[in-house]
């Protein structure tokens, strides 16, 4: 599968415009990154209507907090993803509290049955923090963290090698 | 430079990219990435992995979300530039178009030339209630509101609202109230875009 993502020059020019407060550039950034972000947000929210609200709020926050993005540290996608996940986790927790019940559906079959994939699935798609992964695996947070990191390393070997 | 290699292999970068590291580690990773190209490159490689993962499962968002985001940003910028927020009257069955003249007449609340299919200008937004002027060229895809009561006042043009398999026709001056949990679709029936006052109130 070919996966198109913007080249470094395109991203650089978009970031420059974003820092200047260019709303048209922000539209382009939305078009580019909203689809992959929404995929992840939907998994965390477990509800498509809530996911839409999260996406809306996430992009408003991305705009509001754009001065905090430092291109020397990470790519724009990573910064946006970290911010979107924070919004998704907060709003999903609020929605669950409002309903007075656990909103997440029971743990579904992960993408593959390998434990590594499942760990990444929990963290990346379901937005679990390390404590929750540890509970799920019936282990300590320290061990859970090492396992997740190892899973990420293996995945990196598979996708980027 | 073995120590840098060790740092890259320490697992901290993976934890940072996945958003599972402590605030302290997060600051440290950011500083290291800024100082050392190799650290930055390692973070980029990990980001590529996540981005490819996300793109492989990408979902096209509902087309009304982007205009809504842009309208919110526009409103935030207006407030930052010193606009004083004024609460417009709440929409109800007896509302008249002239109740909103103050905003309808505003020169910065006109439809831009490069208008696509949906455009909105926010009049006021609070956690309880958002009021906007919105323009729809074709309509709005099916939606269900579970936490926000939506009301519309038609200003120009006309539209049909389909709810529960029933078609309701609306003309200028008409008020539409969308009940919670009811799937509804809006179809513009005029050749000109349908201009409305749109109110969303926390249920």
PDB file of N, CA and C in Angstrom, chain A residues 31-97:
ATOM      1  N   UNK A  31      -6.980  19.369   6.233  1.00  0.00           N
ATOM      2  CA  UNK A  31      -7.250  18.382   5.173  1.00  0.00           C
ATOM      3  C   UNK A  31      -6.220  17.254   5.181  1.00  0.00           C
ATOM      4  N   UNK A  32      -4.999  17.631   5.499  1.00  0.00           N
ATOM      5  CA  UNK A  32      -3.898  16.677   5.457  1.00  0.00           C
ATOM      6  C   UNK A  32      -3.940  15.703   6.642  1.00  0.00           C
ATOM      7  N   UNK A  33      -4.209  16.247   7.826  1.00  0.00           N
ATOM      8  CA  UNK A  33      -4.021  15.440   9.034  1.00  0.00           C
ATOM      9  C   UNK A  33      -5.306  14.990   9.734  1.00  0.00           C
ATOM     10  N   UNK A  34      -6.439  15.609   9.409  1.00  0.00           N
ATOM     11  CA  UNK A  34      -7.670  15.208  10.109  1.00  0.00           C
ATOM     12  C   UNK A  34      -8.013  13.722   9.862  1.00  0.00           C
ATOM     13  N   UNK A  35      -7.881  13.195   8.613  1.00  0.00           N
ATOM     14  CA  UNK A  35      -8.265  11.793   8.419  1.00  0.00           C
ATOM     15  C   UNK A  35      -7.471  10.786   9.266  1.00  0.00           C
ATOM     16  N   UNK A  36      -6.107  10.867   9.299  1.00  0.00           N
ATOM     17  CA  UNK A  36      -5.421   9.906  10.180  1.00  0.00           C
ATOM     18  C   UNK A  36      -5.709  10.159  11.658  1.00  0.00           C
ATOM     19  N   UNK A  37      -5.887  11.433  12.049  1.00  0.00           N
ATOM     20  CA  UNK A  37      -6.175  11.704  13.461  1.00  0.00           C
ATOM     21  C   UNK A  37      -7.550  11.164  13.846  1.00  0.00           C
ATOM     22  N   UNK A  38      -8.522  11.327  12.933  1.00  0.00           N
ATOM     23  CA  UNK A  38      -9.877  10.859  13.244  1.00  0.00           C
ATOM     24  C   UNK A  38      -9.904   9.343  13.426  1.00  0.00           C
ATOM     25  N   UNK A  39      -9.063   8.635  12.654  1.00  0.00           N
ATOM     26  CA  UNK A  39      -9.000   7.176  12.810  1.00  0.00           C
ATOM     27  C   UNK A  39      -8.640   6.816  14.248  1.00  0.00           C
ATOM     28  N   UNK A  40      -7.664   7.529  14.779  1.00  0.00           N
ATOM     29  CA  UNK A  40      -7.196   7.230  16.137  1.00  0.00           C
ATOM     30  C   UNK A  40      -8.215   7.706  17.175  1.00  0.00           C
ATOM     31  N   UNK A  41      -8.787   8.897  16.944  1.00  0.00           N
ATOM     32  CA  UNK A  41      -9.768   9.451  17.881  1.00  0.00           C
ATOM     33  C   UNK A  41     -10.990   8.523  17.991  1.00  0.00           C
ATOM     34  N   UNK A  42     -11.428   7.973  16.855  1.00  0.00           N
ATOM     35  CA  UNK A  42     -12.611   7.090  16.891  1.00  0.00           C
ATOM     36  C   UNK A  42     -12.384   5.877  17.776  1.00  0.00           C
ATOM     37  N   UNK A  43     -11.163   5.343  17.725  1.00  0.00           N
ATOM     38  CA  UNK A  43     -10.873   4.191  18.571  1.00  0.00           C
ATOM     39  C   UNK A  43     -10.917   4.563  20.044  1.00  0.00           C
ATOM     40  N   UNK A  44     -10.392   5.754  20.350  1.00  0.00           N
ATOM     41  CA  UNK A  44     -10.368   6.167  21.755  1.00  0.00           C
ATOM     42  C   UNK A  44     -11.788   6.463  22.234  1.00  0.00           C
ATOM     43  N   UNK A  45     -12.566   7.163  21.382  1.00  0.00           N
ATOM     44  CA  UNK A  45     -13.912   7.586  21.797  1.00  0.00           C
ATOM     45  C   UNK A  45     -14.893   6.416  21.814  1.00  0.00           C
ATOM     46  N   UNK A  46     -14.751   5.497  20.859  1.00  0.00           N
ATOM     47  CA  UNK A  46     -15.674   4.377  20.776  1.00  0.00           C
ATOM     48  C   UNK A  46     -17.087   4.808  20.379  1.00  0.00           C
ATOM     49  N   UNK A  47     -17.224   6.020  19.838  1.00  0.00           N
ATOM     50  CA  UNK A  47     -18.543   6.569  19.471  1.00  0.00           C
ATOM     51  C   UNK A  47     -18.261   7.626  18.404  1.00  0.00           C
ATOM     52  N   UNK A  48     -18.859   7.470  17.231  1.00  0.00           N
ATOM     53  CA  UNK A  48     -18.495   8.333  16.109  1.00  0.00           C
ATOM     54  C   UNK A  48     -18.933   9.783  16.291  1.00  0.00           C
ATOM     55  N   UNK A  49     -20.096   9.996  16.944  1.00  0.00           N
ATOM     56  CA  UNK A  49     -20.548  11.378  17.174  1.00  0.00           C
ATOM     57  C   UNK A  49     -19.607  12.085  18.132  1.00  0.00           C
ATOM     58  N   UNK A  50     -19.232  11.398  19.192  1.00  0.00           N
ATOM     59  CA  UNK A  50     -18.288  11.971  20.154  1.00  0.00           C
ATOM     60  C   UNK A  50     -16.948  12.208  19.468  1.00  0.00           C
ATOM     61  N   UNK A  51     -16.546  11.296  18.601  1.00  0.00           N
ATOM     62  CA  UNK A  51     -15.267  11.443  17.889  1.00  0.00           C
ATOM     63  C   UNK A  51     -15.260  12.718  17.051  1.00  0.00           C
ATOM     64  N   UNK A  52     -16.399  13.031  16.426  1.00  0.00           N
ATOM     65  CA  UNK A  52     -16.491  14.264  15.634  1.00  0.00           C
ATOM     66  C   UNK A  52     -16.299  15.495  16.524  1.00  0.00           C
ATOM     67  N   UNK A  53     -16.923  15.479  17.708  1.00  0.00           N
ATOM     68  CA  UNK A  53     -16.771  16.608  18.631  1.00  0.00           C
ATOM     69  C   UNK A  53     -15.327  16.736  19.103  1.00  0.00           C
ATOM     70  N   UNK A  54     -14.697  15.584  19.327  1.00  0.00           N
ATOM     71  CA  UNK A  54     -13.303  15.591  19.769  1.00  0.00           C
ATOM     72  C   UNK A  54     -12.411  16.177  18.668  1.00  0.00           C
ATOM     73  N   UNK A  55     -12.680  15.762  17.429  1.00  0.00           N
ATOM     74  CA  UNK A  55     -11.883  16.268  16.306  1.00  0.00           C
ATOM     75  C   UNK A  55     -12.003  17.796  16.209  1.00  0.00           C
ATOM     76  N   UNK A  56     -13.237  18.285  16.351  1.00  0.00           N
ATOM     77  CA  UNK A  56     -13.501  19.724  16.325  1.00  0.00           C
ATOM     78  C   UNK A  56     -12.685  20.434  17.405  1.00  0.00           C
ATOM     79  N   UNK A  57     -12.814  19.953  18.641  1.00  0.00           N
ATOM     80  CA  UNK A  57     -12.108  20.591  19.757  1.00  0.00           C
ATOM     81  C   UNK A  57     -10.597  20.470  19.618  1.00  0.00           C
ATOM     82  N   UNK A  58     -10.150  19.316  19.121  1.00  0.00           N
ATOM     83  CA  UNK A  58      -8.704  19.104  18.983  1.00  0.00           C
ATOM     84  C   UNK A  58      -8.122  20.128  18.021  1.00  0.00           C
ATOM     85  N   UNK A  59      -8.805  20.367  16.901  1.00  0.00           N
ATOM     86  CA  UNK A  59      -8.251  21.317  15.928  1.00  0.00           C
ATOM     87  C   UNK A  59      -8.327  22.756  16.423  1.00  0.00           C
ATOM     88  N   UNK A  60      -9.339  23.066  17.214  1.00  0.00           N
ATOM     89  CA  UNK A  60      -9.391  24.410  17.797  1.00  0.00           C
ATOM     90  C   UNK A  60      -8.212  24.579  18.766  1.00  0.00           C
ATOM     91  N   UNK A  61      -7.916  23.530  19.530  1.00  0.00           N
ATOM     92  CA  UNK A  61      -6.780  23.614  20.457  1.00  0.00           C
ATOM     93  C   UNK A  61      -5.448  23.651  19.731  1.00  0.00           C
ATOM     94  N   UNK A  62      -5.366  22.896  18.632  1.00  0.00           N
ATOM     95  CA  UNK A  62      -4.136  22.918  17.833  1.00  0.00           C
ATOM     96  C   UNK A  62      -3.866  24.351  17.364  1.00  0.00           C
ATOM     97  N   UNK A  63      -4.937  25.007  16.942  1.00  0.00           N
ATOM     98  CA  UNK A  63      -4.785  26.408  16.521  1.00  0.00           C
ATOM     99  C   UNK A  63      -4.360  27.284  17.700  1.00  0.00           C
ATOM    100  N   UNK A  64      -5.075  27.158  18.806  1.00  0.00           N
ATOM    101  CA  UNK A  64      -4.824  28.026  19.956  1.00  0.00           C
ATOM    102  C   UNK A  64      -3.419  27.814  20.522  1.00  0.00           C
ATOM    103  N   UNK A  65      -2.944  26.587  20.463  1.00  0.00           N
ATOM    104  CA  UNK A  65      -1.646  26.293  21.081  1.00  0.00           C
ATOM    105  C   UNK A  65      -0.510  26.245  20.078  1.00  0.00           C
ATOM    106  N   UNK A  66      -0.772  26.717  18.853  1.00  0.00           N
ATOM    107  CA  UNK A  66       0.263  26.606  17.817  1.00  0.00           C
ATOM    108  C   UNK A  66       1.590  27.255  18.179  1.00  0.00           C
ATOM    109  N   UNK A  67       1.633  28.351  19.012  1.00  0.00           N
ATOM    110  CA  UNK A  67       2.952  28.883  19.359  1.00  0.00           C
ATOM    111  C   UNK A  67       3.813  27.878  20.134  1.00  0.00           C
ATOM    112  N   UNK A  68       3.165  26.889  20.754  1.00  0.00           N
ATOM    113  CA  UNK A  68       3.926  25.927  21.560  1.00  0.00           C
ATOM    114  C   UNK A  68       4.581  24.843  20.705  1.00  0.00           C
ATOM    115  N   UNK A  69       4.168  24.743  19.445  1.00  0.00           N
ATOM    116  CA  UNK A  69       4.776  23.694  18.611  1.00  0.00           C
ATOM    117  C   UNK A  69       6.196  24.085  18.235  1.00  0.00           C
ATOM    118  N   UNK A  70       7.131  23.194  18.519  1.00  0.00           N
ATOM    119  CA  UNK A  70       8.532  23.446  18.200  1.00  0.00           C
ATOM    120  C   UNK A  70       8.992  22.486  17.108  1.00  0.00           C
ATOM    121  N   UNK A  71       9.163  22.985  15.876  1.00  0.00           N
ATOM    122  CA  UNK A  71       9.539  22.100  14.768  1.00  0.00           C
ATOM    123  C   UNK A  71      10.920  21.471  14.963  1.00  0.00           C
ATOM    124  N   UNK A  72      11.729  22.023  15.868  1.00  0.00           N
ATOM    125  CA  UNK A  72      13.049  21.439  16.090  1.00  0.00           C
ATOM    126  C   UNK A  72      12.957  20.139  16.877  1.00  0.00           C
ATOM    127  N   UNK A  73      11.842  19.914  17.553  1.00  0.00           N
ATOM    128  CA  UNK A  73      11.714  18.732  18.409  1.00  0.00           C
ATOM    129  C   UNK A  73      11.076  17.559  17.673  1.00  0.00           C
ATOM    130  N   UNK A  74      10.007  17.827  16.935  1.00  0.00           N
ATOM    131  CA  UNK A  74       9.253  16.731  16.334  1.00  0.00           C
ATOM    132  C   UNK A  74       8.493  17.228  15.125  1.00  0.00           C
ATOM    133  N   UNK A  75       8.019  16.265  14.340  1.00  0.00           N
ATOM    134  CA  UNK A  75       7.208  16.623  13.191  1.00  0.00           C
ATOM    135  C   UNK A  75       5.845  17.090  13.659  1.00  0.00           C
ATOM    136  N   UNK A  76       5.211  17.906  12.802  1.00  0.00           N
ATOM    137  CA  UNK A  76       3.914  18.471  13.142  1.00  0.00           C
ATOM    138  C   UNK A  76       2.910  17.373  13.499  1.00  0.00           C
ATOM    139  N   UNK A  77       2.924  16.281  12.733  1.00  0.00           N
ATOM    140  CA  UNK A  77       1.955  15.211  12.978  1.00  0.00           C
ATOM    141  C   UNK A  77       2.051  14.697  14.401  1.00  0.00           C
ATOM    142  N   UNK A  78       3.272  14.510  14.871  1.00  0.00           N
ATOM    143  CA  UNK A  78       3.432  13.946  16.207  1.00  0.00           C
ATOM    144  C   UNK A  78       2.906  14.881  17.288  1.00  0.00           C
ATOM    145  N   UNK A  79       3.186  16.157  17.123  1.00  0.00           N
ATOM    146  CA  UNK A  79       2.704  17.147  18.099  1.00  0.00           C
ATOM    147  C   UNK A  79       1.172  17.192  18.089  1.00  0.00           C
ATOM    148  N   UNK A  80       0.596  17.196  16.879  1.00  0.00           N
ATOM    149  CA  UNK A  80      -0.866  17.235  16.765  1.00  0.00           C
ATOM    150  C   UNK A  80      -1.486  15.983  17.360  1.00  0.00           C
ATOM    151  N   UNK A  81      -0.846  14.862  17.105  1.00  0.00           N
ATOM    152  CA  UNK A  81      -1.367  13.594  17.609  1.00  0.00           C
ATOM    153  C   UNK A  81      -1.355  13.577  19.137  1.00  0.00           C
ATOM    154  N   UNK A  82      -0.275  14.075  19.721  1.00  0.00           N
ATOM    155  CA  UNK A  82      -0.203  14.079  21.189  1.00  0.00           C
ATOM    156  C   UNK A  82      -1.291  14.977  21.773  1.00  0.00           C
ATOM    157  N   UNK A  83      -1.517  16.119  21.132  1.00  0.00           N
ATOM    158  CA  UNK A  83      -2.553  17.042  21.599  1.00  0.00           C
ATOM    159  C   UNK A  83      -3.958  16.445  21.403  1.00  0.00           C
ATOM    160  N   UNK A  84      -4.190  15.869  20.227  1.00  0.00           N
ATOM    161  CA  UNK A  84      -5.500  15.285  19.927  1.00  0.00           C
ATOM    162  C   UNK A  84      -5.817  14.149  20.892  1.00  0.00           C
ATOM    163  N   UNK A  85      -4.802  13.370  21.244  1.00  0.00           N
ATOM    164  CA  UNK A  85      -5.034  12.258  22.171  1.00  0.00           C
ATOM    165  C   UNK A  85      -5.406  12.762  23.557  1.00  0.00           C
ATOM    166  N   UNK A  86      -4.769  13.865  23.965  1.00  0.00           N
ATOM    167  CA  UNK A  86      -5.106  14.442  25.269  1.00  0.00           C
ATOM    168  C   UNK A  86      -6.575  14.875  25.274  1.00  0.00           C
ATOM    169  N   UNK A  87      -6.992  15.582  24.208  1.00  0.00           N
ATOM    170  CA  UNK A  87      -8.381  16.035  24.111  1.00  0.00           C
ATOM    171  C   UNK A  87      -9.316  14.829  24.099  1.00  0.00           C
ATOM    172  N   UNK A  88      -8.961  13.813  23.328  1.00  0.00           N
ATOM    173  CA  UNK A  88      -9.812  12.626  23.203  1.00  0.00           C
ATOM    174  C   UNK A  88      -9.971  11.932  24.554  1.00  0.00           C
ATOM    175  N   UNK A  89      -8.882  11.815  25.283  1.00  0.00           N
ATOM    176  CA  UNK A  89      -8.962  11.123  26.572  1.00  0.00           C
ATOM    177  C   UNK A  89      -9.822  11.909  27.566  1.00  0.00           C
ATOM    178  N   UNK A  90      -9.620  13.240  27.596  1.00  0.00           N
ATOM    179  CA  UNK A  90     -10.398  14.066  28.520  1.00  0.00           C
ATOM    180  C   UNK A  90     -11.886  14.004  28.186  1.00  0.00           C
ATOM    181  N   UNK A  91     -12.221  14.204  26.915  1.00  0.00           N
ATOM    182  CA  UNK A  91     -13.635  14.252  26.542  1.00  0.00           C
ATOM    183  C   UNK A  91     -14.316  12.895  26.665  1.00  0.00           C
ATOM    184  N   UNK A  92     -13.566  11.831  26.389  1.00  0.00           N
ATOM    185  CA  UNK A  92     -14.143  10.497  26.521  1.00  0.00           C
ATOM    186  C   UNK A  92     -14.428  10.199  27.986  1.00  0.00           C
ATOM    187  N   UNK A  93     -13.519  10.616  28.861  1.00  0.00           N
ATOM    188  CA  UNK A  93     -13.726  10.415  30.299  1.00  0.00           C
ATOM    189  C   UNK A  93     -14.930  11.224  30.770  1.00  0.00           C
ATOM    190  N   UNK A  94     -15.056  12.470  30.285  1.00  0.00           N
ATOM    191  CA  UNK A  94     -16.192  13.316  30.662  1.00  0.00           C
ATOM    192  C   UNK A  94     -17.508  12.697  30.201  1.00  0.00           C
ATOM    193  N   UNK A  95     -17.502  12.229  28.963  1.00  0.00           N
ATOM    194  CA  UNK A  95     -18.727  11.624  28.418  1.00  0.00           C
ATOM    195  C   UNK A  95     -19.102  10.387  29.226  1.00  0.00           C
ATOM    196  N   UNK A  96     -18.097   9.606  29.609  1.00  0.00           N
ATOM    197  CA  UNK A  96     -18.368   8.391  30.383  1.00  0.00           C
ATOM    198  C   UNK A  96     -18.912   8.756  31.760  1.00  0.00           C
ATOM    199  N   UNK A  97     -18.346   9.801  32.373  1.00  0.00           N
ATOM    200  CA  UNK A  97     -18.810  10.242  33.686  1.00  0.00           C
ATOM    201  C   UNK A  97     -20.248  10.738  33.590  1.00  0.00           C
TER     202      UNK A  97
END
